Amino acid sequence: RRVHGMAAIMKEIETLGGDPYKIIGVESDASAAIIQTAYRKKARELHPDKNPDDPNASTKFDQLQKAFDFLKDNAKRAQYDGQLKQEQARKKLTEQMDASKRGLKEKLEAAEKAAAGKAGQALSKEEQIKRLRQQNAEKMRQEMSKTHTHTHT
């Protein structure tokens, strides 16, 4: 059951400024307890009171809070995880297809090279035959010429 539309989920991710797991600093398969622990640790580090010299401290802290709120919502998290899995599956499929295409391209190039080599050999055989015919024709002319000269003398 989808509580939120996927477009709304992705828009929320966009407003977060990125992947909520990365913002908090956990893997996507982290448990709720691990997420909460990581959030608390990072919240202490990023709190504006701890970073008075950082003009972006408040923004970073707010981003962290929104990422945590997002991941606490089990329905949103489940949809987002599903989206991540689909993207990973698409990426893997694309990589497999690319590898397959590379393999096919290499096979095709090898076949073309082999065919070109055979064509080159065939041409050189044809050239050899042509050259032998010319040599034989020249020898026959010479023989005919000798025979013709001997008969007339």
JSON list of C-alpha atoms in Angstrom, two decimals:
[
{"chain": "A", "resi": 1, "resn": "ARG", "atom": "CA", "xyz": [0.00, 0.00, 0.00]},
{"chain": "A", "resi": 2, "resn": "ARG", "atom": "CA", "xyz": [1.49, 3.33, -1.04]},
{"chain": "A", "resi": 3, "resn": "VAL", "atom": "CA", "xyz": [0.86, 6.04, 1.49]},
{"chain": "A", "resi": 4, "resn": "HIS", "atom": "CA", "xyz": [2.71, 8.68, -0.51]},
{"chain": "A", "resi": 5, "resn": "GLY", "atom": "CA", "xyz": [3.15, 8.99, -4.26]},
{"chain": "A", "resi": 6, "resn": "MET", "atom": "CA", "xyz": [6.62, 8.18, -5.60]},
{"chain": "A", "resi": 7, "resn": "ALA", "atom": "CA", "xyz": [6.85, 11.62, -7.17]},
{"chain": "A", "resi": 8, "resn": "ALA", "atom": "CA", "xyz": [6.18, 13.19, -3.77]},
{"chain": "A", "resi": 9, "resn": "ILE", "atom": "CA", "xyz": [8.81, 10.97, -2.15]},
{"chain": "A", "resi": 10, "resn": "MET", "atom": "CA", "xyz": [11.43, 11.89, -4.75]},
{"chain": "A", "resi": 11, "resn": "LYS", "atom": "CA", "xyz": [10.57, 15.58, -4.42]},
{"chain": "A", "resi": 12, "resn": "GLU", "atom": "CA", "xyz": [11.04, 15.30, -0.66]},
{"chain": "A", "resi": 13, "resn": "ILE", "atom": "CA", "xyz": [14.42, 13.62, -1.21]},
{"chain": "A", "resi": 14, "resn": "GLU", "atom": "CA", "xyz": [15.33, 16.50, -3.51]},
{"chain": "A", "resi": 15, "resn": "THR", "atom": "CA", "xyz": [14.38, 19.07, -0.85]},
{"chain": "A", "resi": 16, "resn": "LEU", "atom": "CA", "xyz": [16.51, 17.16, 1.66]},
{"chain": "A", "resi": 17, "resn": "GLY", "atom": "CA", "xyz": [19.48, 17.83, -0.56]},
{"chain": "A", "resi": 18, "resn": "GLY", "atom": "CA", "xyz": [20.29, 14.20, -1.23]},
{"chain": "A", "resi": 19, "resn": "ASP", "atom": "CA", "xyz": [20.08, 10.65, 0.01]},
{"chain": "A", "resi": 20, "resn": "PRO", "atom": "CA", "xyz": [18.90, 10.66, 3.65]},
{"chain": "A", "resi": 21, "resn": "TYR", "atom": "CA", "xyz": [21.07, 7.64, 4.42]},
{"chain": "A", "resi": 22, "resn": "LYS", "atom": "CA", "xyz": [24.18, 9.50, 3.28]},
{"chain": "A", "resi": 23, "resn": "ILE", "atom": "CA", "xyz": [23.15, 12.65, 5.14]},
{"chain": "A", "resi": 24, "resn": "ILE", "atom": "CA", "xyz": [22.92, 10.68, 8.39]},
{"chain": "A", "resi": 25, "resn": "GLY", "atom": "CA", "xyz": [25.92, 8.52, 7.51]},
{"chain": "A", "resi": 26, "resn": "VAL", "atom": "CA", "xyz": [24.43, 5.01, 7.49]},
{"chain": "A", "resi": 27, "resn": "GLU", "atom": "CA", "xyz": [23.89, 2.24, 4.96]},
{"chain": "A", "resi": 28, "resn": "SER", "atom": "CA", "xyz": [20.43, 1.80, 3.45]},
{"chain": "A", "resi": 29, "resn": "ASP", "atom": "CA", "xyz": [19.96, -1.52, 5.26]},
{"chain": "A", "resi": 30, "resn": "ALA", "atom": "CA", "xyz": [20.60, 0.03, 8.71]},
{"chain": "A", "resi": 31, "resn": "SER", "atom": "CA", "xyz": [18.09, -0.71, 11.42]},
{"chain": "A", "resi": 32, "resn": "ALA", "atom": "CA", "xyz": [15.98, 2.05, 13.01]},
{"chain": "A", "resi": 33, "resn": "ALA", "atom": "CA", "xyz": [18.17, 1.83, 16.14]},
{"chain": "A", "resi": 34, "resn": "ILE", "atom": "CA", "xyz": [21.39, 2.30, 14.15]},
{"chain": "A", "resi": 35, "resn": "ILE", "atom": "CA", "xyz": [19.85, 5.22, 12.28]},
{"chain": "A", "resi": 36, "resn": "GLN", "atom": "CA", "xyz": [18.79, 6.88, 15.53]},
{"chain": "A", "resi": 37, "resn": "THR", "atom": "CA", "xyz": [22.24, 6.38, 17.11]},
{"chain": "A", "resi": 38, "resn": "ALA", "atom": "CA", "xyz": [23.99, 7.80, 14.03]},
{"chain": "A", "resi": 39, "resn": "TYR", "atom": "CA", "xyz": [21.54, 10.71, 13.91]},
{"chain": "A", "resi": 40, "resn": "ARG", "atom": "CA", "xyz": [22.12, 11.62, 17.57]},
{"chain": "A", "resi": 41, "resn": "LYS", "atom": "CA", "xyz": [25.89, 11.47, 17.17]},
{"chain": "A", "resi": 42, "resn": "LYS", "atom": "CA", "xyz": [25.85, 13.62, 14.05]},
{"chain": "A", "resi": 43, "resn": "ALA", "atom": "CA", "xyz": [23.30, 16.04, 15.59]},
{"chain": "A", "resi": 44, "resn": "ARG", "atom": "CA", "xyz": [25.73, 16.68, 18.46]},
{"chain": "A", "resi": 45, "resn": "GLU", "atom": "CA", "xyz": [28.51, 17.35, 15.94]},
{"chain": "A", "resi": 46, "resn": "LEU", "atom": "CA", "xyz": [26.44, 19.62, 13.67]},
{"chain": "A", "resi": 47, "resn": "HIS", "atom": "CA", "xyz": [24.43, 21.50, 16.30]},
{"chain": "A", "resi": 48, "resn": "PRO", "atom": "CA", "xyz": [24.67, 25.26, 15.67]},
{"chain": "A", "resi": 49, "resn": "ASP", "atom": "CA", "xyz": [25.66, 25.89, 19.31]},
{"chain": "A", "resi": 50, "resn": "LYS", "atom": "CA", "xyz": [28.69, 23.62, 18.80]},
{"chain": "A", "resi": 51, "resn": "ASN", "atom": "CA", "xyz": [29.62, 25.39, 15.54]},
{"chain": "A", "resi": 52, "resn": "PRO", "atom": "CA", "xyz": [29.22, 29.12, 16.17]},
{"chain": "A", "resi": 53, "resn": "ASP", "atom": "CA", "xyz": [31.79, 29.96, 13.48]},
{"chain": "A", "resi": 54, "resn": "ASP", "atom": "CA", "xyz": [30.01, 27.97, 10.75]},
{"chain": "A", "resi": 55, "resn": "PRO", "atom": "CA", "xyz": [27.37, 30.11, 9.03]},
{"chain": "A", "resi": 56, "resn": "ASN", "atom": "CA", "xyz": [25.89, 26.94, 7.47]},
{"chain": "A", "resi": 57, "resn": "ALA", "atom": "CA", "xyz": [25.61, 25.02, 10.76]},
{"chain": "A", "resi": 58, "resn": "SER", "atom": "CA", "xyz": [21.90, 25.72, 11.12]},
{"chain": "A", "resi": 59, "resn": "THR", "atom": "CA", "xyz": [21.20, 24.58, 7.55]},
{"chain": "A", "resi": 60, "resn": "LYS", "atom": "CA", "xyz": [23.24, 21.39, 7.99]},
{"chain": "A", "resi": 61, "resn": "PHE", "atom": "CA", "xyz": [21.50, 20.63, 11.28]},
{"chain": "A", "resi": 62, "resn": "ASP", "atom": "CA", "xyz": [18.09, 21.24, 9.70]},
{"chain": "A", "resi": 63, "resn": "GLN", "atom": "CA", "xyz": [18.96, 18.95, 6.77]},
{"chain": "A", "resi": 64, "resn": "LEU", "atom": "CA", "xyz": [20.02, 16.24, 9.22]},
{"chain": "A", "resi": 65, "resn": "GLN", "atom": "CA", "xyz": [16.76, 16.60, 11.17]},
{"chain": "A", "resi": 66, "resn": "LYS", "atom": "CA", "xyz": [14.66, 16.35, 7.97]},
{"chain": "A", "resi": 67, "resn": "ALA", "atom": "CA", "xyz": [16.59, 13.28, 6.82]},
{"chain": "A", "resi": 68, "resn": "PHE", "atom": "CA", "xyz": [16.00, 11.61, 10.18]},
{"chain": "A", "resi": 69, "resn": "ASP", "atom": "CA", "xyz": [12.30, 12.50, 10.12]},
{"chain": "A", "resi": 70, "resn": "PHE", "atom": "CA", "xyz": [12.04, 11.04, 6.63]},
{"chain": "A", "resi": 71, "resn": "LEU", "atom": "CA", "xyz": [13.68, 7.76, 7.62]},
{"chain": "A", "resi": 72, "resn": "LYS", "atom": "CA", "xyz": [11.55, 7.49, 10.78]},
{"chain": "A", "resi": 73, "resn": "ASP", "atom": "CA", "xyz": [8.44, 7.37, 8.57]},
{"chain": "A", "resi": 74, "resn": "ASN", "atom": "CA", "xyz": [8.31, 3.65, 7.75]},
{"chain": "A", "resi": 75, "resn": "ALA", "atom": "CA", "xyz": [6.02, 4.10, 4.74]},
{"chain": "A", "resi": 76, "resn": "LYS", "atom": "CA", "xyz": [8.25, 6.75, 3.15]},
{"chain": "A", "resi": 77, "resn": "ARG", "atom": "CA", "xyz": [11.37, 4.74, 3.93]},
{"chain": "A", "resi": 78, "resn": "ALA", "atom": "CA", "xyz": [9.89, 1.58, 2.41]},
{"chain": "A", "resi": 79, "resn": "GLN", "atom": "CA", "xyz": [8.96, 3.41, -0.79]},
{"chain": "A", "resi": 80, "resn": "TYR", "atom": "CA", "xyz": [12.36, 5.07, -0.99]},
{"chain": "A", "resi": 81, "resn": "ASP", "atom": "CA", "xyz": [14.12, 1.73, -0.38]},
{"chain": "A", "resi": 82, "resn": "GLY", "atom": "CA", "xyz": [12.04, 0.20, -3.16]},
{"chain": "A", "resi": 83, "resn": "GLN", "atom": "CA", "xyz": [13.07, 3.03, -5.46]},
{"chain": "A", "resi": 84, "resn": "LEU", "atom": "CA", "xyz": [16.74, 2.55, -4.52]},
{"chain": "A", "resi": 85, "resn": "LYS", "atom": "CA", "xyz": [16.49, -1.19, -5.24]},
{"chain": "A", "resi": 86, "resn": "GLN", "atom": "CA", "xyz": [14.92, -0.51, -8.63]},
{"chain": "A", "resi": 87, "resn": "GLU", "atom": "CA", "xyz": [17.68, 1.95, -9.49]},
{"chain": "A", "resi": 88, "resn": "GLN", "atom": "CA", "xyz": [20.34, -0.54, -8.38]},
{"chain": "A", "resi": 89, "resn": "ALA", "atom": "CA", "xyz": [18.69, -3.29, -10.45]},
{"chain": "A", "resi": 90, "resn": "ARG", "atom": "CA", "xyz": [18.55, -0.99, -13.50]},
{"chain": "A", "resi": 91, "resn": "LYS", "atom": "CA", "xyz": [22.19, -0.04, -13.02]},
{"chain": "A", "resi": 92, "resn": "LYS", "atom": "CA", "xyz": [23.22, -3.70, -12.72]},
{"chain": "A", "resi": 93, "resn": "LEU", "atom": "CA", "xyz": [21.19, -4.62, -15.80]},
{"chain": "A", "resi": 94, "resn": "THR", "atom": "CA", "xyz": [22.76, -1.75, -17.74]},
{"chain": "A", "resi": 95, "resn": "GLU", "atom": "CA", "xyz": [26.22, -2.90, -16.68]},
{"chain": "A", "resi": 96, "resn": "GLN", "atom": "CA", "xyz": [25.41, -6.47, -17.74]},
{"chain": "A", "resi": 97, "resn": "MET", "atom": "CA", "xyz": [24.04, -5.24, -21.06]},
{"chain": "A", "resi": 98, "resn": "ASP", "atom": "CA", "xyz": [27.12, -3.08, -21.58]},
{"chain": "A", "resi": 99, "resn": "ALA", "atom": "CA", "xyz": [29.36, -6.06, -20.85]},
{"chain": "A", "resi": 100, "resn": "SER", "atom": "CA", "xyz": [27.31, -8.19, -23.24]},
{"chain": "A", "resi": 101, "resn": "LYS", "atom": "CA", "xyz": [27.51, -5.50, -25.92]},
{"chain": "A", "resi": 102, "resn": "ARG", "atom": "CA", "xyz": [31.28, -5.27, -25.43]},
{"chain": "A", "resi": 103, "resn": "GLY", "atom": "CA", "xyz": [31.52, -9.05, -25.82]},
{"chain": "A", "resi": 104, "resn": "LEU", "atom": "CA", "xyz": [29.41, -9.01, -28.97]},
{"chain": "A", "resi": 105, "resn": "LYS", "atom": "CA", "xyz": [31.42, -6.10, -30.36]},
{"chain": "A", "resi": 106, "resn": "GLU", "atom": "CA", "xyz": [34.69, -7.94, -29.69]},
{"chain": "A", "resi": 107, "resn": "LYS", "atom": "CA", "xyz": [33.35, -11.10, -31.35]},
{"chain": "A", "resi": 108, "resn": "LEU", "atom": "CA", "xyz": [32.13, -9.10, -34.33]},
{"chain": "A", "resi": 109, "resn": "GLU", "atom": "CA", "xyz": [35.45, -7.30, -34.67]},
{"chain": "A", "resi": 110, "resn": "ALA", "atom": "CA", "xyz": [37.32, -10.61, -34.47]},
{"chain": "A", "resi": 111, "resn": "ALA", "atom": "CA", "xyz": [35.04, -12.12, -37.11]},
{"chain": "A", "resi": 112, "resn": "GLU", "atom": "CA", "xyz": [35.50, -9.07, -39.34]},
{"chain": "A", "resi": 113, "resn": "LYS", "atom": "CA", "xyz": [39.26, -9.24, -38.92]},
{"chain": "A", "resi": 114, "resn": "ALA", "atom": "CA", "xyz": [39.28, -12.95, -39.73]},
{"chain": "A", "resi": 115, "resn": "ALA", "atom": "CA", "xyz": [37.06, -12.35, -42.77]},
{"chain": "A", "resi": 116, "resn": "ALA", "atom": "CA", "xyz": [39.30, -9.50, -43.90]},
{"chain": "A", "resi": 117, "resn": "GLY", "atom": "CA", "xyz": [42.33, -11.77, -43.51]},
{"chain": "A", "resi": 118, "resn": "LYS", "atom": "CA", "xyz": [40.67, -14.49, -45.59]},
{"chain": "A", "resi": 119, "resn": "ALA", "atom": "CA", "xyz": [39.64, -11.91, -48.18]},
{"chain": "A", "resi": 120, "resn": "GLY", "atom": "CA", "xyz": [43.23, -10.68, -48.27]},
{"chain": "A", "resi": 121, "resn": "GLN", "atom": "CA", "xyz": [44.46, -14.24, -48.74]},
{"chain": "A", "resi": 122, "resn": "ALA", "atom": "CA", "xyz": [41.87, -14.82, -51.44]},
{"chain": "A", "resi": 123, "resn": "LEU", "atom": "CA", "xyz": [42.96, -11.69, -53.24]},
{"chain": "A", "resi": 124, "resn": "SER", "atom": "CA", "xyz": [46.57, -12.64, -52.97]},
{"chain": "A", "resi": 125, "resn": "LYS", "atom": "CA", "xyz": [45.71, -16.10, -54.36]},
{"chain": "A", "resi": 126, "resn": "GLU", "atom": "CA", "xyz": [43.83, -14.49, -57.22]},
{"chain": "A", "resi": 127, "resn": "GLU", "atom": "CA", "xyz": [46.81, -12.22, -57.81]},
{"chain": "A", "resi": 128, "resn": "GLN", "atom": "CA", "xyz": [49.12, -15.24, -57.75]},
{"chain": "A", "resi": 129, "resn": "ILE", "atom": "CA", "xyz": [46.94, -17.06, -60.28]},
{"chain": "A", "resi": 130, "resn": "LYS", "atom": "CA", "xyz": [46.84, -13.96, -62.48]},
{"chain": "A", "resi": 131, "resn": "ARG", "atom": "CA", "xyz": [50.61, -13.59, -62.24]},
{"chain": "A", "resi": 132, "resn": "LEU", "atom": "CA", "xyz": [51.16, -17.30, -63.04]},
{"chain": "A", "resi": 133, "resn": "ARG", "atom": "CA", "xyz": [48.85, -17.02, -66.06]},
{"chain": "A", "resi": 134, "resn": "GLN", "atom": "CA", "xyz": [50.77, -13.99, -67.27]},
{"chain": "A", "resi": 135, "resn": "GLN", "atom": "CA", "xyz": [54.07, -15.83, -66.77]},
{"chain": "A", "resi": 136, "resn": "ASN", "atom": "CA", "xyz": [52.76, -18.88, -68.59]},
{"chain": "A", "resi": 137, "resn": "ALA", "atom": "CA", "xyz": [51.43, -16.72, -71.39]},
{"chain": "A", "resi": 138, "resn": "GLU", "atom": "CA", "xyz": [54.82, -15.01, -71.65]},
{"chain": "A", "resi": 139, "resn": "LYS", "atom": "CA", "xyz": [56.61, -18.39, -71.70]},
{"chain": "A", "resi": 140, "resn": "MET", "atom": "CA", "xyz": [54.26, -19.64, -74.39]},
{"chain": "A", "resi": 141, "resn": "ARG", "atom": "CA", "xyz": [54.92, -16.54, -76.49]},
{"chain": "A", "resi": 142, "resn": "GLN", "atom": "CA", "xyz": [58.64, -17.08, -76.05]},
{"chain": "A", "resi": 143, "resn": "GLU", "atom": "CA", "xyz": [58.30, -20.76, -76.97]},
{"chain": "A", "resi": 144, "resn": "MET", "atom": "CA", "xyz": [56.16, -19.86, -79.95]},
{"chain": "A", "resi": 145, "resn": "SER", "atom": "CA", "xyz": [58.67, -17.26, -80.92]},
{"chain": "A", "resi": 146, "resn": "LYS", "atom": "CA", "xyz": [61.53, -19.80, -80.68]},
{"chain": "A", "resi": 147, "resn": "THR", "atom": "CA", "xyz": [59.56, -22.40, -82.58]},
{"chain": "A", "resi": 148, "resn": "HIS", "atom": "CA", "xyz": [58.61, -19.85, -85.19]},
{"chain": "A", "resi": 149, "resn": "THR", "atom": "CA", "xyz": [62.22, -18.70, -85.53]},
{"chain": "A", "resi": 150, "resn": "HIS", "atom": "CA", "xyz": [63.55, -22.26, -85.83]},
{"chain": "A", "resi": 151, "resn": "THR", "atom": "CA", "xyz": [61.06, -23.23, -88.47]},
{"chain": "A", "resi": 152, "resn": "HIS", "atom": "CA", "xyz": [61.90, -20.23, -90.63]},
{"chain": "A", "resi": 153, "resn": "THR", "atom": "CA", "xyz": [65.67, -20.61, -90.51]}
]
